[in-house]
CSV table of C-alpha atoms in Angstrom, one decimal:
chain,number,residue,atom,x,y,z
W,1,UNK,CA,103.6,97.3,111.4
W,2,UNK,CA,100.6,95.5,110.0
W,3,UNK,CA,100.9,97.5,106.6
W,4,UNK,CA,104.7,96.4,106.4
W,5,UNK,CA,104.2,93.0,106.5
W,6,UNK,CA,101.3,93.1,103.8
W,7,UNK,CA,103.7,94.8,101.9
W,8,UNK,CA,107.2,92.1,102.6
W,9,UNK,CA,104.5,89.2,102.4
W,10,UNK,CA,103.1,90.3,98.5
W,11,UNK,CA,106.7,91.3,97.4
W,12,UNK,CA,107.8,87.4,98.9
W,13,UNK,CA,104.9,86.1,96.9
W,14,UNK,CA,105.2,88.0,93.7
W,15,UNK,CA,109.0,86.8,93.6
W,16,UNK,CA,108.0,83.1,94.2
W,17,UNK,CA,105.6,83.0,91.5
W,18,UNK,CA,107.6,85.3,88.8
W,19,UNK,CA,107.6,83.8,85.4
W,20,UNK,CA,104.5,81.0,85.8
W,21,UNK,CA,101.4,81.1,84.7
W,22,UNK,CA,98.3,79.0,85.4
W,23,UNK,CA,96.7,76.5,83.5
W,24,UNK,CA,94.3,74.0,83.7
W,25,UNK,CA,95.0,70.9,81.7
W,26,UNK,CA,92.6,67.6,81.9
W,27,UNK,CA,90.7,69.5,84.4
W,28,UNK,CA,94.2,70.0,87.0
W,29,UNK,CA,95.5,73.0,87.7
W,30,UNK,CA,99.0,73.7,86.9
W,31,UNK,CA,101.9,76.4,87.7
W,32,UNK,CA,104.0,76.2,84.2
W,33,UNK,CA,106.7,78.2,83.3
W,34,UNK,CA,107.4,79.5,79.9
W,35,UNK,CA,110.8,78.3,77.9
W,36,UNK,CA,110.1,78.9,74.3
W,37,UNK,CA,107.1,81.2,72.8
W,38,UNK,CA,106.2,80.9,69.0
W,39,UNK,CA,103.9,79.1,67.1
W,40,UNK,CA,104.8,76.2,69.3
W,41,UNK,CA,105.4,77.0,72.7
W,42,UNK,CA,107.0,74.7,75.4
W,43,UNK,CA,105.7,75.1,78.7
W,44,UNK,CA,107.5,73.8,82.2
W,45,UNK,CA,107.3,72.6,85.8
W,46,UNK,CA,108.4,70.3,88.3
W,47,UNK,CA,106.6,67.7,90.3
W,48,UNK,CA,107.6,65.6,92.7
W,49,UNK,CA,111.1,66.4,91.7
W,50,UNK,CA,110.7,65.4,88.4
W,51,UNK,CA,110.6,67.7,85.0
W,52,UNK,CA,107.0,67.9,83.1
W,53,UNK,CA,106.9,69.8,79.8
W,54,UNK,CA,103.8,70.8,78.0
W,55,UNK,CA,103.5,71.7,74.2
W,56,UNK,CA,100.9,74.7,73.6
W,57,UNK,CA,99.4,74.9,70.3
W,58,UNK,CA,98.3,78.0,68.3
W,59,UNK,CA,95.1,77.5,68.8
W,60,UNK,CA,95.7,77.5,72.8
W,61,UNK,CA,95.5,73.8,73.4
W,62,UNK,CA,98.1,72.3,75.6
W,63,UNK,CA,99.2,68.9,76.3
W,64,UNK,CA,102.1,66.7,77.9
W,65,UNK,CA,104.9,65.4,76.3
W,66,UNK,CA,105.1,62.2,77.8
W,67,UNK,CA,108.1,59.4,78.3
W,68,UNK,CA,106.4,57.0,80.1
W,69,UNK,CA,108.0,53.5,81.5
W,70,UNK,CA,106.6,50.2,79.4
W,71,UNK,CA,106.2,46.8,80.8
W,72,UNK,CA,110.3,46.3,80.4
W,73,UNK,CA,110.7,49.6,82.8
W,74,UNK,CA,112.2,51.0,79.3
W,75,UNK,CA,111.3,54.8,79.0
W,76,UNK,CA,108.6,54.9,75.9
W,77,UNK,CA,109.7,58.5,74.3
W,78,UNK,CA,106.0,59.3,72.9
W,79,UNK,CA,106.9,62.4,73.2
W,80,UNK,CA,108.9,61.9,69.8
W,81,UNK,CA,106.3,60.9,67.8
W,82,UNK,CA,104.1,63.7,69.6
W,83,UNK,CA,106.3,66.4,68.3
W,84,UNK,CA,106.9,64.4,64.6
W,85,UNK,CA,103.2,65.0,64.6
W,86,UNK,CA,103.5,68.2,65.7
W,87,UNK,CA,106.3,69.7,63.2
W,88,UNK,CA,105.3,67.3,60.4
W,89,UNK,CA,105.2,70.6,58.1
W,90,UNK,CA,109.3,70.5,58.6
W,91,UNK,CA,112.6,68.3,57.8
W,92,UNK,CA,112.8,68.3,61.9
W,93,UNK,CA,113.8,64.8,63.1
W,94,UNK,CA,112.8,63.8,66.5
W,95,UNK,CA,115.2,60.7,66.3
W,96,UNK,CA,118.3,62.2,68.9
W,97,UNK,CA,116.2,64.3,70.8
W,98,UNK,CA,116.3,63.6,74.3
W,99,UNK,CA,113.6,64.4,77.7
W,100,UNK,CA,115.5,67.6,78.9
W,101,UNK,CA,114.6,71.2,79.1
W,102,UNK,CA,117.9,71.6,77.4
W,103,UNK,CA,117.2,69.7,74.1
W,104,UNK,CA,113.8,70.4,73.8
W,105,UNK,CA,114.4,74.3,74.1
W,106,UNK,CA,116.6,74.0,71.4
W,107,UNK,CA,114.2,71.8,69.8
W,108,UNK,CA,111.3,74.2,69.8
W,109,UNK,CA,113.8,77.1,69.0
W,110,UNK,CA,114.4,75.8,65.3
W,111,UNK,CA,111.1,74.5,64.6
W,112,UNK,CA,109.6,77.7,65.5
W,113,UNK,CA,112.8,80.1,63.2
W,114,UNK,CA,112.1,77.7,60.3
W,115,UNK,CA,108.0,78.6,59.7
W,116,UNK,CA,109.2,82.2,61.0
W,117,UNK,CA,107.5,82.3,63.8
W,118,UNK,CA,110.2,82.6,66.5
W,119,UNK,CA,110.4,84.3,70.3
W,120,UNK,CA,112.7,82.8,72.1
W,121,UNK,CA,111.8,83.9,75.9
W,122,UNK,CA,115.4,83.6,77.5
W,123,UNK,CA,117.2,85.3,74.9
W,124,UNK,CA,114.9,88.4,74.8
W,125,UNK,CA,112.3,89.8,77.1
W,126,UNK,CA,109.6,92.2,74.7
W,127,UNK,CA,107.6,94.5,76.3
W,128,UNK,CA,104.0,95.4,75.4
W,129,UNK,CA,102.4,99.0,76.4
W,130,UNK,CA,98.6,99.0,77.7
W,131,UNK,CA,97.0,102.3,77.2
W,132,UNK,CA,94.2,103.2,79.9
W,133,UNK,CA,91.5,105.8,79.5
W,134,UNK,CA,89.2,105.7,83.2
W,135,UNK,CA,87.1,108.1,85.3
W,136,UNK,CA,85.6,108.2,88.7
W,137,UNK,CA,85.1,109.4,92.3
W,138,UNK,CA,87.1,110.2,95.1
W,139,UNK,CA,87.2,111.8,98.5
W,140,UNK,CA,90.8,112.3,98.4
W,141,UNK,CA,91.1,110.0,101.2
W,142,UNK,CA,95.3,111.7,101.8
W,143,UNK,CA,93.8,114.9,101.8
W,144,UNK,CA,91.9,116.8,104.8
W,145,UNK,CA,88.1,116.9,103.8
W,146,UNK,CA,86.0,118.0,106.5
W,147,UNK,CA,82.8,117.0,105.1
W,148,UNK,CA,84.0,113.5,103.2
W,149,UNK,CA,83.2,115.8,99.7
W,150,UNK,CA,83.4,113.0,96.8
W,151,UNK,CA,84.4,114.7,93.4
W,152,UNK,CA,84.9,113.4,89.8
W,153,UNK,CA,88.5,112.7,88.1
W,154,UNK,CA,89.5,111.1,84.8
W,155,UNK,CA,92.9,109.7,84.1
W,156,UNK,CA,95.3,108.3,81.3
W,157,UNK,CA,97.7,104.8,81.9
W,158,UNK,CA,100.3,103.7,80.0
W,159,UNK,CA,101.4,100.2,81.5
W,160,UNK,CA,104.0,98.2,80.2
W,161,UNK,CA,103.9,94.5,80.5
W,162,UNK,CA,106.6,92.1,79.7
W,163,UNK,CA,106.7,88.5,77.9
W,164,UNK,CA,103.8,89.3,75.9
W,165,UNK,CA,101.1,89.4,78.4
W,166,UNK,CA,102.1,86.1,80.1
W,167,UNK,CA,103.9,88.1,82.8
W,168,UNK,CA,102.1,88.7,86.0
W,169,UNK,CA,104.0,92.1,86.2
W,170,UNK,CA,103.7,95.6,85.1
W,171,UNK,CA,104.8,98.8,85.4
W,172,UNK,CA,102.6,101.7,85.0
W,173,UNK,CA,103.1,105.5,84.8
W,174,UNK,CA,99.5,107.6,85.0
W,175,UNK,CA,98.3,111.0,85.4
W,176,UNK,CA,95.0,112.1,87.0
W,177,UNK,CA,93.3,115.1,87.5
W,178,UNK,CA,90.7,115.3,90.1
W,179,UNK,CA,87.8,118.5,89.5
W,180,UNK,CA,86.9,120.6,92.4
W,181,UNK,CA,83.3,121.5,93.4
W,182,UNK,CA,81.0,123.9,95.7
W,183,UNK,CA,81.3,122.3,98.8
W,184,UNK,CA,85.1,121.0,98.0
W,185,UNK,CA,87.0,123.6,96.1
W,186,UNK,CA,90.3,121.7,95.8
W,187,UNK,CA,91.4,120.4,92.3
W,188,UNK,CA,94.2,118.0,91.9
W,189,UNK,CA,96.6,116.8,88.8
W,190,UNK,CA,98.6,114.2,89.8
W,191,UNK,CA,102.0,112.4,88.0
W,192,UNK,CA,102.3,108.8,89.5
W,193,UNK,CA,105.0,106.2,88.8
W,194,UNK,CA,104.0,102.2,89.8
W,195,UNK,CA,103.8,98.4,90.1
W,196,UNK,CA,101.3,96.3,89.1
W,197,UNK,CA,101.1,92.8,90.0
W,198,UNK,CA,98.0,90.3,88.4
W,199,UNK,CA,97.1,87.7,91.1
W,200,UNK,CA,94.9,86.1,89.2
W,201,UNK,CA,95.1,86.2,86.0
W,202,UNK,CA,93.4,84.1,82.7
W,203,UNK,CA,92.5,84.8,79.5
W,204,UNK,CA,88.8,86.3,80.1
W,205,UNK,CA,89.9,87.8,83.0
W,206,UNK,CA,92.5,89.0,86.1
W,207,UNK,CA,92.7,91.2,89.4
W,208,UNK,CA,95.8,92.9,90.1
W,209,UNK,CA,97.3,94.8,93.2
W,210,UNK,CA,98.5,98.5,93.1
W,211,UNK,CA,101.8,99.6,94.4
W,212,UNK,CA,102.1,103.1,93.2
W,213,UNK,CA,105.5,104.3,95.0
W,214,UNK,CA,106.1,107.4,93.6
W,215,UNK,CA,104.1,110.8,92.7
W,216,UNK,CA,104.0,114.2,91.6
W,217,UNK,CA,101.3,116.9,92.5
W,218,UNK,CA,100.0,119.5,91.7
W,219,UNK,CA,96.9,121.5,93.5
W,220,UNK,CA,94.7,124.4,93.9
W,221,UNK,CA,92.7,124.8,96.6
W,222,UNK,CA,89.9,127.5,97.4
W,223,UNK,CA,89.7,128.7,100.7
W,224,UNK,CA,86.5,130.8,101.5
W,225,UNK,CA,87.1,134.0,103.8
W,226,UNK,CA,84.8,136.1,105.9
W,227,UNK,CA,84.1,139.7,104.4
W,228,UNK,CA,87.2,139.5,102.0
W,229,UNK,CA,87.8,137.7,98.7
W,230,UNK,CA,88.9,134.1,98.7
W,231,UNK,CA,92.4,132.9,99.2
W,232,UNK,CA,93.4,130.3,96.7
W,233,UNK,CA,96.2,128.2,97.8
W,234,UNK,CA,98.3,126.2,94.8
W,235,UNK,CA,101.0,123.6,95.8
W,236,UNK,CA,103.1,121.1,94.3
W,237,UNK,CA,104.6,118.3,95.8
W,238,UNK,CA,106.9,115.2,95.1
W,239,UNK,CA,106.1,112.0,97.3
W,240,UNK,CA,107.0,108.6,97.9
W,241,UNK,CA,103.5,107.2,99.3
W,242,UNK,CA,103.4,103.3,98.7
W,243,UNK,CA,99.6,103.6,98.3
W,244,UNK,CA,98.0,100.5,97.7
W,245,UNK,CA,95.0,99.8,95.5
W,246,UNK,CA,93.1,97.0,93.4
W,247,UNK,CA,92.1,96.0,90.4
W,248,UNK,CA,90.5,93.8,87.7
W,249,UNK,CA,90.5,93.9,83.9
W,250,UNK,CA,87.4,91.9,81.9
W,251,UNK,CA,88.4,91.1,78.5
W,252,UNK,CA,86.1,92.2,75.7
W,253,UNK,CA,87.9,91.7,72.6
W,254,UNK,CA,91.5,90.4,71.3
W,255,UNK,CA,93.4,93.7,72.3
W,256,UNK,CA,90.7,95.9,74.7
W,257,UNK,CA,89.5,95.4,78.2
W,258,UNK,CA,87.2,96.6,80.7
W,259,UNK,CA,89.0,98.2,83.8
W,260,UNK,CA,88.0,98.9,87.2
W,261,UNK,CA,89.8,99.5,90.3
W,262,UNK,CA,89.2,100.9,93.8
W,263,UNK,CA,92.7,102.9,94.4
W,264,UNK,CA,94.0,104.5,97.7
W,265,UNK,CA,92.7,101.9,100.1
W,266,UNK,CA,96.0,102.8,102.1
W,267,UNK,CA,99.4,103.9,102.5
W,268,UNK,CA,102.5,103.3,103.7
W,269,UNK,CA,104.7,106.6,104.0
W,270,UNK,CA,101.8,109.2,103.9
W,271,UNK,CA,98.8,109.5,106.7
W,272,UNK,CA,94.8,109.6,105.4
W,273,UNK,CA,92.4,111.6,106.5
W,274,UNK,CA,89.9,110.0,109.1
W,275,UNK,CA,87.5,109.4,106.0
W,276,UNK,CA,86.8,105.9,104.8
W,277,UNK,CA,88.8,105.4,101.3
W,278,UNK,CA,86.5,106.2,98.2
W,279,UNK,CA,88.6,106.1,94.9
W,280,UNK,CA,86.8,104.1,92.4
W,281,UNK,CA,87.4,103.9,88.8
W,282,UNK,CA,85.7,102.5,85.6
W,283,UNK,CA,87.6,102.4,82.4
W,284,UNK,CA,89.4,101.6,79.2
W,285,UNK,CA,92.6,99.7,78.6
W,286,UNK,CA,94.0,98.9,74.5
W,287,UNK,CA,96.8,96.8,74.0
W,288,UNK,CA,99.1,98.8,71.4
């Protein structure tokens, strides 16, 4: 019962916080939500009932667009001049543009098609594919191991991640292959099919939960007879496990990261051995 509602309270999370990303601007934290992407970008939120938009630069600086009241409790609209400034490389005339989402998506749409630099989030959603090279232990912790055997595996990830890495959500589709060795003569391959969700998440850095829901396996295993030759036993099996695992990338360059992750700390649908979880992972992930 206690796995299930781990599992309905991340899904409940994960939709509450879909689209937003965190920031901190003038050392405050904010939840904003992405309506425009280019070479300007026009970020969101509400507070206190009340709309907040954010401009974010190229260069990754972000600030408010502000429409302030003056002394006459008339609304100041400095966020004209801000984006005047802003777009002074264009014909673009802040004059008629009013403090909505509305307008200032619009706005942002045709500042950012006239330089050529245009994504418009709600009109297209790109996806970006991760490649993953990793390697590690395990004890198989699904699997019956009498003697908690650890034994090396290596693996290959493609994950695909939408709105051009500003997305907290992924998809992933993997395939492992665990070795066998003296004391533990079972050898795995193993097709898996999953969700990744980033729960913190930055530019240097992010941990992410596991959800891998659906697998494919194939195994060998050894089984050492008395006084005859040994059996081997080969299998193949198609599950639905819900295991969960984590996760963290570290950022080492524009497009690479450093990966590592401690997989099969549980499941939902399939029953572990009564061996403490060891599935631990160091890798490689490329943006493509």
């Amino acid at each position: 019962m206690k796995k299930v509602f781990f599992l309905l309270l991340l899904i409940c999370y994960s939709l509450s916080v879909s689209g937003q990303q965190q920031y901190t601007i003038n050392g405050k934290p904010y939840e904003l939500k992405t309506a425009v992407e280019g070479h300007l970008d026009l970020l969101w939120t509400i507070i206190d009932k009340h709309y907040h938009y954010f401009v974010k630069t190229d260069d990754g600086s972000i600030s408010e667009l502000l429409n302030t009241k003056g002394e006459t409790n008339n609304y100041q609209e400095e966020y004209k001049a801000q984006l005047k400034v802003l777009t002074s490389s264009t014909k673009l005339s802040t004059e008629d543009l009013k403090f909505t989402l509305q307008s200032l998506k619009q706005f942002f749409k045709t500042y950012n098609t006239s330089i050529g630099h245009s994504a418009y989030i709600e009109d297209r959603s790109p996806l970006k594919p991760r490649l993953s090279l990793y390697g590690g232990l395990t004890n198989h912790p699904f699997v019956a191991n009498p003697n908690n055997t650890t034994a090396p595996f290596f693996a290959a990830e493609l994950e695909v991640i939408s709105l051009n890495d500003k997305s907290r959500h992924a998809g992933f589709f993997n395939i492992e292959h665990a070795l066998d060795n003296d004391n533990f003569k079972y050898s795995a391959t193993q097709l898996g099919l999953g969700y990744r969700y980033r729960f913190i998440k930055n530019t240097a850095f992010n941990m992410y939960g596991n959800l891998l829901f659906a697998s494919y396996t194939f195994s060998k295993n050894t089984i050492a007879l008395t006084n005859t030759t040994d059996e081997i036993v080969k299998n193949s099996a198609f599950k639905i496990p819900f295991i969960f695992g984590l996760g963290a990338d570290l950022k080492i360059s524009d497009r690479s990261f450093i990966t590592l992750s401690y997989n099969e700390l549980f499941a939902l649908f399939i029953e572990n051995s009564n061996n403490f979880p060891v599935d631990f992972a160091v890798g490689y992930r490329l943006n493509l």
